[in-house]
Short mmCIF file of C-alpha atoms in Angstrom, two decimals:
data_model
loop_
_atom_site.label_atom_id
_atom_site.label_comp_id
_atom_site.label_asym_id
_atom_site.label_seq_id
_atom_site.Cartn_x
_atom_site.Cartn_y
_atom_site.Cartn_z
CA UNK A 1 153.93 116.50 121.25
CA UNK A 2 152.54 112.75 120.40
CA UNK A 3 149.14 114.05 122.12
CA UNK A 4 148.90 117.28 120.12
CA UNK A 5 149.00 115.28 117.22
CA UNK A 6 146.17 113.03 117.67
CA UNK A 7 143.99 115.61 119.04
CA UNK A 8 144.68 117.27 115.84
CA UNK A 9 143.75 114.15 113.74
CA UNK A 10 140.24 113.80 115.50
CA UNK A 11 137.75 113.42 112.55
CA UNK A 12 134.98 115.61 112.72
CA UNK A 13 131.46 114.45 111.41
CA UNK A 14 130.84 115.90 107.93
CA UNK A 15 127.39 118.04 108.65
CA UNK A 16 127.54 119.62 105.31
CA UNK A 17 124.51 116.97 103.97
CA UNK A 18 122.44 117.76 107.06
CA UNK A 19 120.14 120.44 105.84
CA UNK A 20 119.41 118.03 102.71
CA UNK A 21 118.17 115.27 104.83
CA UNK A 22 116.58 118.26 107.20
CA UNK A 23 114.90 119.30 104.06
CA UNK A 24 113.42 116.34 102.27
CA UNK A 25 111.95 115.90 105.77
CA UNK A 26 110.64 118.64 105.90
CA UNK A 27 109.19 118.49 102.28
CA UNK A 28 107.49 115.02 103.27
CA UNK A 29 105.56 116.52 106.06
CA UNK A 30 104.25 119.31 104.22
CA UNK A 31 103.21 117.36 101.80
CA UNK A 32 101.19 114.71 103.50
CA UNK A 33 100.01 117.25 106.33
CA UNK A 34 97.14 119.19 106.26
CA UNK A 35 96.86 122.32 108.18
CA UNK A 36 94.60 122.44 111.34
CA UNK A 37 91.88 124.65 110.71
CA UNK A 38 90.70 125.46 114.14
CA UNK A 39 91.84 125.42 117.45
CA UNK A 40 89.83 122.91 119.95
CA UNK A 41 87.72 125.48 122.03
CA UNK A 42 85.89 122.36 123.42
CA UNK A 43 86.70 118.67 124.61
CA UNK A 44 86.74 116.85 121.64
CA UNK A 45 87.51 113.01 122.19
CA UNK A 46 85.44 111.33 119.33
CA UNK A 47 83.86 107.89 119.61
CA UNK A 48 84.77 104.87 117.82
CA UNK A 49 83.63 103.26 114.64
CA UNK A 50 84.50 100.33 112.30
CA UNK A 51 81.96 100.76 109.21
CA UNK A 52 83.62 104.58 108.77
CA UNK A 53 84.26 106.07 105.07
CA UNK A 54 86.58 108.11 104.57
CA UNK A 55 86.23 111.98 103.88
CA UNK A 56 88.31 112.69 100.80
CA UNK A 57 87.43 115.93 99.85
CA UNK A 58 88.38 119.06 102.45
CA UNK A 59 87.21 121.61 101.11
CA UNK A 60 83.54 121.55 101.20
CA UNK A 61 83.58 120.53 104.47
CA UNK A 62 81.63 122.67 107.01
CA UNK A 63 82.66 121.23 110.71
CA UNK A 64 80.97 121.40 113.55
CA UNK A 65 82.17 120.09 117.44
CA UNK A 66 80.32 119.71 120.39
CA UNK A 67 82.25 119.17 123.40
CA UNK A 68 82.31 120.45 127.35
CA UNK A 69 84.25 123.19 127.14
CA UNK A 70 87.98 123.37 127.69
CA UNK A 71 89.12 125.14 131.18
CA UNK A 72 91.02 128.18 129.40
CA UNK A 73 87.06 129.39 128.25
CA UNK A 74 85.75 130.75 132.02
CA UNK A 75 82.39 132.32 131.39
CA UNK A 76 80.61 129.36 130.29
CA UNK A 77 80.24 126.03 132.93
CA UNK A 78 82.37 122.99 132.08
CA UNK A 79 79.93 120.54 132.47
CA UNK A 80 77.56 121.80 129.88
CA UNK A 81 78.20 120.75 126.32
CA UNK A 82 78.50 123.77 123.89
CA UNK A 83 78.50 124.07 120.01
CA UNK A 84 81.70 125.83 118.64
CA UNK A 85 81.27 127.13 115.10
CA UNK A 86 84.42 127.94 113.60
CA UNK A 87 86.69 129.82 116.72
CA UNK A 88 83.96 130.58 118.68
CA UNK A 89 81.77 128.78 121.00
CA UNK A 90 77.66 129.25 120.03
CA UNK A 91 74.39 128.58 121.06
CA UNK A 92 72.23 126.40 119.07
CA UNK A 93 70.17 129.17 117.36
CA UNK A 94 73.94 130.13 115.75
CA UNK A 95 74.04 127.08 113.95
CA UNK A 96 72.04 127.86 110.89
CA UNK A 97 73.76 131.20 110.52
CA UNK A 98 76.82 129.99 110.26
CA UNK A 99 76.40 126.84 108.26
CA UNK A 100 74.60 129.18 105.79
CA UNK A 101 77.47 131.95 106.06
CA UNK A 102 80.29 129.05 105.30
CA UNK A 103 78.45 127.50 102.23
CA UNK A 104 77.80 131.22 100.75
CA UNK A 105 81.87 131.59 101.12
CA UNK A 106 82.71 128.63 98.92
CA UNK A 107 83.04 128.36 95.32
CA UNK A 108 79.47 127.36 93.60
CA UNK A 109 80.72 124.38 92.22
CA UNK A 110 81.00 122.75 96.09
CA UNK A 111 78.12 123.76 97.30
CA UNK A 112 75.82 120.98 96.11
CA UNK A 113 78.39 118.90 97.50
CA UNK A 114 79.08 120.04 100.94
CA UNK A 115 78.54 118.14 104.07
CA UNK A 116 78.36 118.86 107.29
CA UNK A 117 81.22 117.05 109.63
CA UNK A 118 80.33 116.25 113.18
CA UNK A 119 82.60 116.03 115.42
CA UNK A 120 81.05 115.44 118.98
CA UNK A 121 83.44 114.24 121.94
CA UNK A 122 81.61 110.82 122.85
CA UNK A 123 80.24 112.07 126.43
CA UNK A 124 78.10 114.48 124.88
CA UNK A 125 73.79 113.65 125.12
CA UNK A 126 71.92 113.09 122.27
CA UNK A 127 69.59 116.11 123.14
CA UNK A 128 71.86 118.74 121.50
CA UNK A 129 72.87 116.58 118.54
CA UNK A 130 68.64 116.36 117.48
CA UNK A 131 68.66 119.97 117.94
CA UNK A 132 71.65 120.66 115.26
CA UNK A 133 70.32 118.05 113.26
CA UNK A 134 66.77 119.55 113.47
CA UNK A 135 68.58 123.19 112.52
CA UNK A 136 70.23 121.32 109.65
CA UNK A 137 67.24 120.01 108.29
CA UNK A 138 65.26 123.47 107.93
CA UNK A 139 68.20 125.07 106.08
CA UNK A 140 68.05 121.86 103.86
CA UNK A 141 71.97 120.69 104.65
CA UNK A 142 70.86 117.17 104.67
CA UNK A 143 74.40 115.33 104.11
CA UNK A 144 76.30 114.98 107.43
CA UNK A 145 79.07 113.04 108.56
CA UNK A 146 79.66 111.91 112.06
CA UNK A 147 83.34 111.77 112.39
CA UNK A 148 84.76 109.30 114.55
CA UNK A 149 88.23 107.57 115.27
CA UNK A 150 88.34 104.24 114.04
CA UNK A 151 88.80 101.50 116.28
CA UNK A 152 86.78 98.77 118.46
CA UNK A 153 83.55 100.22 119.11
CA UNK A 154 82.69 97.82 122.21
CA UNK A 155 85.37 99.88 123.92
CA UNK A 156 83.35 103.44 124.07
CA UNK A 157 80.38 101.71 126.14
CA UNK A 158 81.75 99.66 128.65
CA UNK B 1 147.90 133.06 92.18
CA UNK B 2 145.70 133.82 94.90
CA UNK B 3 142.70 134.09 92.71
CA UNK B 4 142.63 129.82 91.50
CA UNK B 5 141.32 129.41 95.10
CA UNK B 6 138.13 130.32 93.60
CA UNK B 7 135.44 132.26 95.92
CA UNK B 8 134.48 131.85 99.38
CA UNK B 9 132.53 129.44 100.41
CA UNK B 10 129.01 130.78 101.49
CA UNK B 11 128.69 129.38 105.34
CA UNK B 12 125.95 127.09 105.46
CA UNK B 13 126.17 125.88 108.65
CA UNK B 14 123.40 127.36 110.20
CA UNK B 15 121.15 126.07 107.24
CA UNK B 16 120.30 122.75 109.08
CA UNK B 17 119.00 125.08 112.35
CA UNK B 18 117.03 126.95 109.91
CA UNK B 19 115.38 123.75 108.09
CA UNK B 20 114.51 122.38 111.53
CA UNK B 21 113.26 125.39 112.56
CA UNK B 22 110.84 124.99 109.46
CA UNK B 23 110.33 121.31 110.47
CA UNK B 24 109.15 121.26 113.62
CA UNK B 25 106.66 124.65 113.32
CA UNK B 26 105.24 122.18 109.77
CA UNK B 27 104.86 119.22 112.47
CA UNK B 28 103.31 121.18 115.39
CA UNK B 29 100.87 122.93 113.42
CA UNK B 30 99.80 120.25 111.01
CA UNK B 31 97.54 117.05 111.33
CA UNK B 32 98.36 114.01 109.36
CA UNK B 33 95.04 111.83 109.25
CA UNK B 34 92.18 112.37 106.93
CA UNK B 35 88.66 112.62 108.72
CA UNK B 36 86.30 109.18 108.63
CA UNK B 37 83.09 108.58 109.76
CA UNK B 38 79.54 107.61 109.48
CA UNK B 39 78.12 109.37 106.32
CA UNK B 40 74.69 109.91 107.13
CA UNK B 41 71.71 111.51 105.30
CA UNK B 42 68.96 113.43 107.04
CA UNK B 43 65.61 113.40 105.63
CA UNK B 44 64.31 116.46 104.27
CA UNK B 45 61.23 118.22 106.38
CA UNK B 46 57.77 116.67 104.99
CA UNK B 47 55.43 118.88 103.65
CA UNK B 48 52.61 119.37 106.88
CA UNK B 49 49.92 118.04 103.62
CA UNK B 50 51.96 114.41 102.71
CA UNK B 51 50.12 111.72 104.17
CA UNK B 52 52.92 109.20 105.45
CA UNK B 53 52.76 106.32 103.65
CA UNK B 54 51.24 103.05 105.17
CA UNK B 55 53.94 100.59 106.38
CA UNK B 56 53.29 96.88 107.15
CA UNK B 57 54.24 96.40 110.90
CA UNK B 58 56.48 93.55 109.58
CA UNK B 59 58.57 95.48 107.40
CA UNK B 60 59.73 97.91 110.61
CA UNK B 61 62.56 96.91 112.68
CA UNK B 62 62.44 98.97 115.86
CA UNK B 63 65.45 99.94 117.72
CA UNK B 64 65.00 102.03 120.72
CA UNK B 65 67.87 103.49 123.08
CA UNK B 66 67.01 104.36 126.39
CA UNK B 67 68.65 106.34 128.86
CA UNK B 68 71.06 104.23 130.15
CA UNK B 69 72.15 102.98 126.85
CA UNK B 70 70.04 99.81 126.94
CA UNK B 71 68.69 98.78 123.84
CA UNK B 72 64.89 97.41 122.96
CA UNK B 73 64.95 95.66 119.65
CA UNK B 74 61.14 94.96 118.45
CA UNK B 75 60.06 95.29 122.07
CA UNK B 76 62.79 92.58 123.32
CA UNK B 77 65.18 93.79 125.56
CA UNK B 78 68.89 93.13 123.58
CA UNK B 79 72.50 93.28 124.27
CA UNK B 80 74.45 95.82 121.89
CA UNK B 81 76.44 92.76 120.78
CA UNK B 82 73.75 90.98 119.39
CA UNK B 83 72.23 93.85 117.33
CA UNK B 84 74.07 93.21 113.83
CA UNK B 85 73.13 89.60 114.05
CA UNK B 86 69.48 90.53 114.59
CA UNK B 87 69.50 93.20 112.09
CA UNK B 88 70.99 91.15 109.21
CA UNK B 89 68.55 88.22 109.86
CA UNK B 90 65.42 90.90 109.56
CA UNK B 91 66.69 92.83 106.52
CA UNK B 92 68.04 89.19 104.45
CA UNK B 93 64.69 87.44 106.08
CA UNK B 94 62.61 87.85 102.81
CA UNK B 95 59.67 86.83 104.35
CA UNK B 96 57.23 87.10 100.66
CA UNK B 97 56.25 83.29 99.23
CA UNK B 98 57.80 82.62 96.12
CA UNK B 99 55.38 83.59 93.34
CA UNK B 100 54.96 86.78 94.47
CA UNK B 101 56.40 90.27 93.08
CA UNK B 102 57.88 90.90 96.31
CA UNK B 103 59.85 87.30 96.02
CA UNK B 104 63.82 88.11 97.29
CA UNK B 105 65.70 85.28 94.83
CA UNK B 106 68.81 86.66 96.66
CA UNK B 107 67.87 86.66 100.28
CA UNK B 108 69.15 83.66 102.33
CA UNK B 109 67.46 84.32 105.52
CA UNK B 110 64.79 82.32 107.25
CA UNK B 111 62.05 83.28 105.13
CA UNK B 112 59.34 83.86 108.23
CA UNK B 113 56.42 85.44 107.28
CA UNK B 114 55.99 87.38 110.05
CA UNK B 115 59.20 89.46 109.61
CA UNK B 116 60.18 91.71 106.40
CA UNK B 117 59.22 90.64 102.66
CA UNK B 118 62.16 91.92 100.60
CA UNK B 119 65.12 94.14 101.71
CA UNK B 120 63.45 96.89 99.61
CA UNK B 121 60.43 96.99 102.10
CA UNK B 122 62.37 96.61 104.79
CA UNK B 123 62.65 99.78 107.23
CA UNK B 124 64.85 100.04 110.35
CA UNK B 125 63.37 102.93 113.10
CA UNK B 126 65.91 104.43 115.28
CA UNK B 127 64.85 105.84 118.01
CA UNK B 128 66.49 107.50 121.37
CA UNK B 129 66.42 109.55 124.04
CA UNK B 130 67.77 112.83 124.23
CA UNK B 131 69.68 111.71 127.55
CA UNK B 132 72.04 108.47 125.40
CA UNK B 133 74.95 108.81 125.46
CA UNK B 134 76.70 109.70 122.03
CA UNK B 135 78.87 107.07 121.97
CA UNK B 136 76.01 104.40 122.15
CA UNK B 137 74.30 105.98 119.49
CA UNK B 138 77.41 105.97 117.28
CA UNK B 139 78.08 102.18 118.40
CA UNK B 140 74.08 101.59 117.41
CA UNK B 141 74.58 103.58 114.03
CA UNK B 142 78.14 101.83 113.51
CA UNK B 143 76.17 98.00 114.05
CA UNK B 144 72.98 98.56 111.81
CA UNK B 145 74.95 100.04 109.04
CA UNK B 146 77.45 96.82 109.63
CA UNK B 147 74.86 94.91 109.14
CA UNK B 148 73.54 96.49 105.64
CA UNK B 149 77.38 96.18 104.74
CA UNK B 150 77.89 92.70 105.46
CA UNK B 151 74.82 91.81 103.58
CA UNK B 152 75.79 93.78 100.64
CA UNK B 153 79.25 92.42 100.54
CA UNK B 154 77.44 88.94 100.49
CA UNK B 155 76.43 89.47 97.27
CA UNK B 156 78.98 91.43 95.76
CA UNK B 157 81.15 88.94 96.25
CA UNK B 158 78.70 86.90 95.04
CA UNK B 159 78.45 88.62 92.00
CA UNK B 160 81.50 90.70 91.40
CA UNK B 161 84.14 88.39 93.80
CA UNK B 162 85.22 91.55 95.88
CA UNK B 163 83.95 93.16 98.45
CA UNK B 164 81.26 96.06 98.39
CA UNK B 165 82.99 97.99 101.28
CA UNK B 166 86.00 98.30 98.92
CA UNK B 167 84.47 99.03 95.59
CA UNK B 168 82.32 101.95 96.88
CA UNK B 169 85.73 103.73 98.93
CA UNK B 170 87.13 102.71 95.45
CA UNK B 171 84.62 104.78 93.63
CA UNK B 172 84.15 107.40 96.22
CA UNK B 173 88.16 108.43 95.96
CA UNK B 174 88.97 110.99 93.78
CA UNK B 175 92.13 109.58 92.51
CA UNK B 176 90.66 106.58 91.15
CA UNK B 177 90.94 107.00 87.48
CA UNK B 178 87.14 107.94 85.94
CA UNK B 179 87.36 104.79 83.99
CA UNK B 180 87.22 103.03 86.44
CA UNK B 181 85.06 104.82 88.45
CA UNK B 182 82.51 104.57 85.81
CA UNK B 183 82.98 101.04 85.73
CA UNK B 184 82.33 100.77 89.62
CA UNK B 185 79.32 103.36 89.27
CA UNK B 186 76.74 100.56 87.73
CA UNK B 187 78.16 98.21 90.20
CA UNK B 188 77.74 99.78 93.31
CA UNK B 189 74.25 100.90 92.10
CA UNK B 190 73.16 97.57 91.92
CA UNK B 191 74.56 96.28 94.73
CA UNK B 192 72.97 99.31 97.00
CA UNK B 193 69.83 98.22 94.90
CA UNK B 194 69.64 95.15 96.38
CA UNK B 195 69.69 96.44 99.77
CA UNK B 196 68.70 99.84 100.17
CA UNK B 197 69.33 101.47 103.64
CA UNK B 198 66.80 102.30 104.62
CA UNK B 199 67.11 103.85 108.22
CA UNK B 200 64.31 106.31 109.99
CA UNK B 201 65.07 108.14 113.12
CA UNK B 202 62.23 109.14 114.36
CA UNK B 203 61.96 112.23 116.61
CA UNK B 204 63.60 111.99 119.95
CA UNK B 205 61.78 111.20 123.13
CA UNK B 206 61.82 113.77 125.74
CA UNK B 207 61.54 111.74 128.68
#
């Protein structure tokens, strides 16, 4: 009978204020997240950089990544860098069409504002980066942005 | 008196799975940094008429990437890690005699007359090849705009006590009240005035 009772008298753990805490959790990350746009179709580790500024606005942002292509995507070679424009991989002669397409699909007052984000994984050659940039140039999107990580940049070279 | 019990309690247990649930699909799909990097302007295509405009050889500050990543700074052979140094002594050199319109007042250099006259003259050329690496190039990009930012935070502290790095994030953020923004506009202006970046990248070599 004596062990009855204390089993009985076992507090349990009030849970009733869990989905509160769950909650303003949950509020706090939605808040300070932002949603990820596009799924990495390429390898995308970006270099380093300690003179960076920050990109504050997000919406007239027109992104562009040039990586060696994840293993999932089998038709093209892995140890050729490719372009991916939005969800889909590209050649270079894509690039003006699309940068074009995205500035015609946001609001006017943006457009004279928009900039071009780069976001090339750091093993990538410089040849395919003067071709974008020379693509760029004739459709006159002259602001870019090469994103980067920020952190030592001695540490990318050796 | 059945009835003071009042009604039943609605079972909320399950409500903490549910706002997990919630949680973790917000923290799986979402990213919490904001993008940085290297803003960067492009020049615009040049009419095939324009003339290019006739440049002292002093006033150019050649940087060429090879390859391999190895650098040639005005036809010397340098290590990355000395590239900000030699970059901030050619742009703050202010090579013009006193007397002269092109006189820097501000420039603190070593005033040789065989390097730049004025940090307004003064033009760095980038060139590489299209075999370097990214990542040098960013490190090269990263150390000559270092070196226009050092200078200009010289003389902002010089002549605002704070640094210019700040006051231009500070004025670039949208949540900075326009007040102050306006405030920072005229500041930043002048400061960039005093050394304008002024960074070519010439076309890239094919071999």
């Amino acid at each position: 009978m004596k062990r009855n009772r204390q089993k009985r008298k076992a507090p349990s753990i009030a849970t009733s204020s869990l989905p509160d805490i769950v909650f303003i959790l949950l509020f706090f990350f939605m808040t300070v997240t932002t949603m990820k746009k596009t799924n990495f179709l390429v390898e995308n580790t970006l270099p380093n950089a300690t003179e960076t500024e920050a990109l504050y606005q997000s919406d007239g942002i027109i992104e562009i990544l040039v990586g060696n292509p994840t293993k999932h995507n089998g038709i093209y070679s892995m140890d050729v860098p490719k372009i991916q424009l939005g969800n889909r991989l590209a050649e270079i002669d894509g690039v003006a069409t699309y940068v074009l397409a995205e500035l015609a699909m946001m609001p006017e007052n943006l457009r004279k504002t928009a900039m071009v984000s780069l976001k090339i994984d750091k093993t990538v050659s410089m040849g395919i980066i003067s071709d974008i940039k020379n693509e760029l140039q004739k459709i006159n999107m002259l602001k870019i942005n090469y994103t980067t990580f920020q952190g030592d940049i001695f540490r990318d070279i050796k | 008196m059945p009835r003071r019990k009042g009604a039943p309690e609605v079972n909320a247990g399950s409500m903490a799975d549910i706002a997990f649930l919630l949680l973790i699909f917000f923290l799986v799909t979402t990213t919490i940094e904001t993008d940085a990097g290297l803003d960067r302007m492009l020049p615009p295509i040049e009419p095939p008429t324009e003339e290019p405009p006739v440049i002292k050889e002093k006033n150019i500050f050649t940087v060429n990437i090879n390859k391999n990543g190895q650098l040639l700074v005005e036809e010397q052979i340098m290590d990355i890690k000395n590239l900000r140094e030699a970059a901030t002594a050619f742009l703050d050199n202010g090579g013009a005699p006193q007397g002269s319109p092109e006189y820097c007042s501000y420039c603190k250099g070593k005033r040789d007359g065989s390097s730049s006259d004025n940090p307004s003259k003064a033009i760095i050329s980038l060139k590489n090849d299209r075999e370097t690496k990214y990542a040098t190039y960013i490190t090269v990009q990263n150390e000559l705009v270092g070196a226009y930012n050092d200078l200009r935070n010289r003389e902002s502290q010089r002549l605002y006590g704070r640094d210019f790095v700040k006051m231009e994030a500070e004025y670039l953020n949208p949540e900075t009240p326009s007040s102050v923004r306006d405030d920072l506009k005229d500041k930043v202006k002048t400061i960039q005035d005093l050394f304008p970046q002024k960074l070519s990248e010439a076309e890239t070599s094919s071999n």
